[in-house]
PDB file of C-alpha atoms in Angstrom:
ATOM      1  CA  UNK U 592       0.000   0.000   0.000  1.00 69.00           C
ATOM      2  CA  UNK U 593       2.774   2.615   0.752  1.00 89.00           C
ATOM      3  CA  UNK U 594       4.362   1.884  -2.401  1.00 89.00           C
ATOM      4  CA  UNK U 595       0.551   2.927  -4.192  1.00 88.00           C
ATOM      5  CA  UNK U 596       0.308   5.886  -1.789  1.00 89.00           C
ATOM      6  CA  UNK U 597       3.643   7.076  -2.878  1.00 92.00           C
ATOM      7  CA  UNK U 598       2.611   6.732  -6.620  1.00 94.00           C
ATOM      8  CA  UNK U 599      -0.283   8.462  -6.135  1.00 94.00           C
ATOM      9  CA  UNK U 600       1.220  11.313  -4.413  1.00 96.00           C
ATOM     10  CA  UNK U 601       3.910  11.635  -7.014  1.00 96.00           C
ATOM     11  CA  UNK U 602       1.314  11.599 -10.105  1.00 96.00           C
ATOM     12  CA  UNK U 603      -0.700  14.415  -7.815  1.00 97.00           C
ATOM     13  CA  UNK U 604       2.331  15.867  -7.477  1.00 98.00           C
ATOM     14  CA  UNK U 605       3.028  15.893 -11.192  1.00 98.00           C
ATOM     15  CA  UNK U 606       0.062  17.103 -12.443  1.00 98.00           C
ATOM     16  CA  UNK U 607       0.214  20.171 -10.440  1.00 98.00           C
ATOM     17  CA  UNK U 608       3.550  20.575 -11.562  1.00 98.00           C
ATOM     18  CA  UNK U 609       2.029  20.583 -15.392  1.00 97.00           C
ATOM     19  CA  UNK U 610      -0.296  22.763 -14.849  1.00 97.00           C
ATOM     20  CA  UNK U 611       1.641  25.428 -12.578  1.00 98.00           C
ATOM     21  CA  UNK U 612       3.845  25.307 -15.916  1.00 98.00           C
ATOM     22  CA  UNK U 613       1.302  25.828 -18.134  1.00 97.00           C
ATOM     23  CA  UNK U 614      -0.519  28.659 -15.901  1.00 97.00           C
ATOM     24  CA  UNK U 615       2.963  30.539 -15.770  1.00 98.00           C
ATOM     25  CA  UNK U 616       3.977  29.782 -19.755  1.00 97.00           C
ATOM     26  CA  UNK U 617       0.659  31.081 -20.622  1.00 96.00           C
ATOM     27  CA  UNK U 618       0.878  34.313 -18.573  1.00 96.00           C
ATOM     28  CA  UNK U 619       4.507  34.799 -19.567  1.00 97.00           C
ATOM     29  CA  UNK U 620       3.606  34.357 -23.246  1.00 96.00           C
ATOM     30  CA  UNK U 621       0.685  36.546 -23.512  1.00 94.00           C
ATOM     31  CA  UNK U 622       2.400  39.161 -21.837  1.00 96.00           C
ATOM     32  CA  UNK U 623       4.764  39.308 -24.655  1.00 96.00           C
ATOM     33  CA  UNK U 624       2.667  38.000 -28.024  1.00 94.00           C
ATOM     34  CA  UNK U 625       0.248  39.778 -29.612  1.00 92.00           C
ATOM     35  CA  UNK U 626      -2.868  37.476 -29.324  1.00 91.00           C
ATOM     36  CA  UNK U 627      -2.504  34.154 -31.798  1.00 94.00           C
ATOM     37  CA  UNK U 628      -5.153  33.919 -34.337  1.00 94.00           C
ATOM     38  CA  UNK U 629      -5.481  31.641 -37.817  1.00 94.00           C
ATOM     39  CA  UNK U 630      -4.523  34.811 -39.818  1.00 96.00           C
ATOM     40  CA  UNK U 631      -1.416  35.144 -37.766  1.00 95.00           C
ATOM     41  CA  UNK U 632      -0.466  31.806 -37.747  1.00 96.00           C
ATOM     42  CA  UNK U 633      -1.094  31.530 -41.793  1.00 97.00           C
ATOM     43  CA  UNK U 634       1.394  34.590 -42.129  1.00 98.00           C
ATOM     44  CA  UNK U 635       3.920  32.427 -40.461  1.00 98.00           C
ATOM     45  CA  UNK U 636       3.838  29.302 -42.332  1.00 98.00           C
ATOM     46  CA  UNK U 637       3.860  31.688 -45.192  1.00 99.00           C
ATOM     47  CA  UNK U 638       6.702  33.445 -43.880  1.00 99.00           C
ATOM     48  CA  UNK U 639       8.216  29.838 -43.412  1.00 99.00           C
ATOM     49  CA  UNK U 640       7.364  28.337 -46.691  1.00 99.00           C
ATOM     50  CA  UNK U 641       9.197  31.344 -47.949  1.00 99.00           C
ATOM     51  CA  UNK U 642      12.433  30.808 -46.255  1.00 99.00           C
ATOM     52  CA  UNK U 643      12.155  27.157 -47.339  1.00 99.00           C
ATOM     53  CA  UNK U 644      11.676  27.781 -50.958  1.00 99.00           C
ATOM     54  CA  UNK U 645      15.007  30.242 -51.054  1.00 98.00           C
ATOM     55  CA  UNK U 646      16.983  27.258 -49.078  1.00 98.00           C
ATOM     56  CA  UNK U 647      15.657  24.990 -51.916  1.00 98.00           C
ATOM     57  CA  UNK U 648      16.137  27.071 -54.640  1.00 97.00           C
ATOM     58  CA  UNK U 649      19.660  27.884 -53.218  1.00 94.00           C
ATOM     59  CA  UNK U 650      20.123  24.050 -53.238  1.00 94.00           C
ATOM     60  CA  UNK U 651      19.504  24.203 -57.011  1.00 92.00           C
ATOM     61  CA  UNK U 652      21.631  26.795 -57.972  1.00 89.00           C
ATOM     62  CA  UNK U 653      24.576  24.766 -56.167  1.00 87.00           C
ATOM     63  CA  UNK U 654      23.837  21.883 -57.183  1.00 86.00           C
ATOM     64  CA  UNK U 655      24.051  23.147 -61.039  1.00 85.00           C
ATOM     65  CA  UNK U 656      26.722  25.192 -60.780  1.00 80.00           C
ATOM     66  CA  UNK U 657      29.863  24.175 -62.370  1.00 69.00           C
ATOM     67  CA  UNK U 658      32.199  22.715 -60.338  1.00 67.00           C
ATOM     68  CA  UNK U 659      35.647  24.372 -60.163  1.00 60.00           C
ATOM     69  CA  UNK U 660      34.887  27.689 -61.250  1.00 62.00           C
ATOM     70  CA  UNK U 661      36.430  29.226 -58.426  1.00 58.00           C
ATOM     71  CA  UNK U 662      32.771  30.687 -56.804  1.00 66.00           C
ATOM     72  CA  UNK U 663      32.575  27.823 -54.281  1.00 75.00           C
ATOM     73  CA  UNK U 664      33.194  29.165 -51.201  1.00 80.00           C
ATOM     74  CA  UNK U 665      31.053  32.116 -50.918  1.00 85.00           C
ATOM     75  CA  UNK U 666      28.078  29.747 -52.953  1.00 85.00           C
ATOM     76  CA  UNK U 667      28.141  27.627 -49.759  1.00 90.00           C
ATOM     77  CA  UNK U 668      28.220  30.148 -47.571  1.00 93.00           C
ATOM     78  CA  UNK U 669      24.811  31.722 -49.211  1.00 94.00           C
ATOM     79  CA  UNK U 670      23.303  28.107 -49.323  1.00 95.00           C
ATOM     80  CA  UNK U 671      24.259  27.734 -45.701  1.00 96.00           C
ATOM     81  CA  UNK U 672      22.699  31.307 -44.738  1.00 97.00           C
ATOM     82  CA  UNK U 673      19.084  30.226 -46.705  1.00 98.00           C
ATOM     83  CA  UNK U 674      19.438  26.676 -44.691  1.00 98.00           C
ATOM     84  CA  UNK U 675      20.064  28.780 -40.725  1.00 99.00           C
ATOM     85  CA  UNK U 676      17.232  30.598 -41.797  1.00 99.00           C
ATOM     86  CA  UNK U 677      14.600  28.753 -42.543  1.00 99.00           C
ATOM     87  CA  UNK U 678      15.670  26.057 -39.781  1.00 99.00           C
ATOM     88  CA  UNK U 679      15.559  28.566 -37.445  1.00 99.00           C
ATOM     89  CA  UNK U 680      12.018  29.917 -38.450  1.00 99.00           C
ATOM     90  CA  UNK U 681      10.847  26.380 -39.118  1.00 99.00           C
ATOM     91  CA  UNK U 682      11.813  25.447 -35.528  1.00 99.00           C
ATOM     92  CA  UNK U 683       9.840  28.884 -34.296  1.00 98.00           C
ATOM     93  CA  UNK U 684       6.872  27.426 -36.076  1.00 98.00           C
ATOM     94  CA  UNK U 685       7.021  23.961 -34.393  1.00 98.00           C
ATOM     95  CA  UNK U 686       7.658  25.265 -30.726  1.00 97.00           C
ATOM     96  CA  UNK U 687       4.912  27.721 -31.136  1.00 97.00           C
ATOM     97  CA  UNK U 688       2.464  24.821 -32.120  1.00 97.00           C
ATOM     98  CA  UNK U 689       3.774  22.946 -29.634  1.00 97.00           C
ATOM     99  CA  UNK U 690       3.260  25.851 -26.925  1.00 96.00           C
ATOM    100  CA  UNK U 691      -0.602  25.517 -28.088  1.00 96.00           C
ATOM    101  CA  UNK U 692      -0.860  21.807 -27.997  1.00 95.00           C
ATOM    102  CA  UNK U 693       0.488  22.191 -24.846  1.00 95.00           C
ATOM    103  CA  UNK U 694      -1.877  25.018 -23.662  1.00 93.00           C
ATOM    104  CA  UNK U 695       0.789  27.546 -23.033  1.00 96.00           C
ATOM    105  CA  UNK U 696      -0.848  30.128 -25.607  1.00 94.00           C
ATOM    106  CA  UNK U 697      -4.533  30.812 -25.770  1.00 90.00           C
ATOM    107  CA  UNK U 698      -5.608  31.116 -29.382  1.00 93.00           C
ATOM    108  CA  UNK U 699      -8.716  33.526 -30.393  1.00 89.00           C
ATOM    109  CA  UNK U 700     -10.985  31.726 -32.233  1.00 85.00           C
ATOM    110  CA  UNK U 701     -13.340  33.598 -34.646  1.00 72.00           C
TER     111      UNK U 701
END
């Protein structure tokens, strides 16, 4: 039985824990975000669908450029500037949905 009691405590405990977390994420977020809505979140995919169609199309121009032609270097360093970016934005994006799955952001609903 004390081994149960002790589980049950801890999962109490635990729970709490979560939802202390999400009480303060959600305060902390909202006092710094605009409120979330579908337009807003549209704009960012766009925004991100953007920054993943230069990376690609950076890709392409590499990948057809001729090889030797002395351009290398600074051709990497633009393909590599078009990847930081969109990861970066990409990985905004995903903690952002993951902050509303999560019920750190409130979302207004129209």
């Amino acid at each position: 039985m004390a081994i149960d009691d002790e589980l049950t405590k801890n999962t109490r405990f635990l729970k709490e824990l979560e939802h202390n977390i999400r009480v303060t994420n959600n305060r902390v977020i909202h006092q710094k975000v605009e409120p979330i809505t579908a337009e807003r979140m549209l704009s960012f995919a766009d925004a991100v669908a953007n920054l993943r169609a230069e990376y690609v199309q950076e890709a392409f121009v590499f990948a057809d450029m001729e090889q030797g032609d002395g351009s290398g270097a600074a051709d990497i360093d633009k393909l590599d500037t078009c990847r930081r970016r969109f990861e970066v934005a990409r990985d905004a994006f995903i903690a952002l949905q993951r902050a509303i799955e999560l019920g750190y952001v409130t979302v207004n609903v129209e």
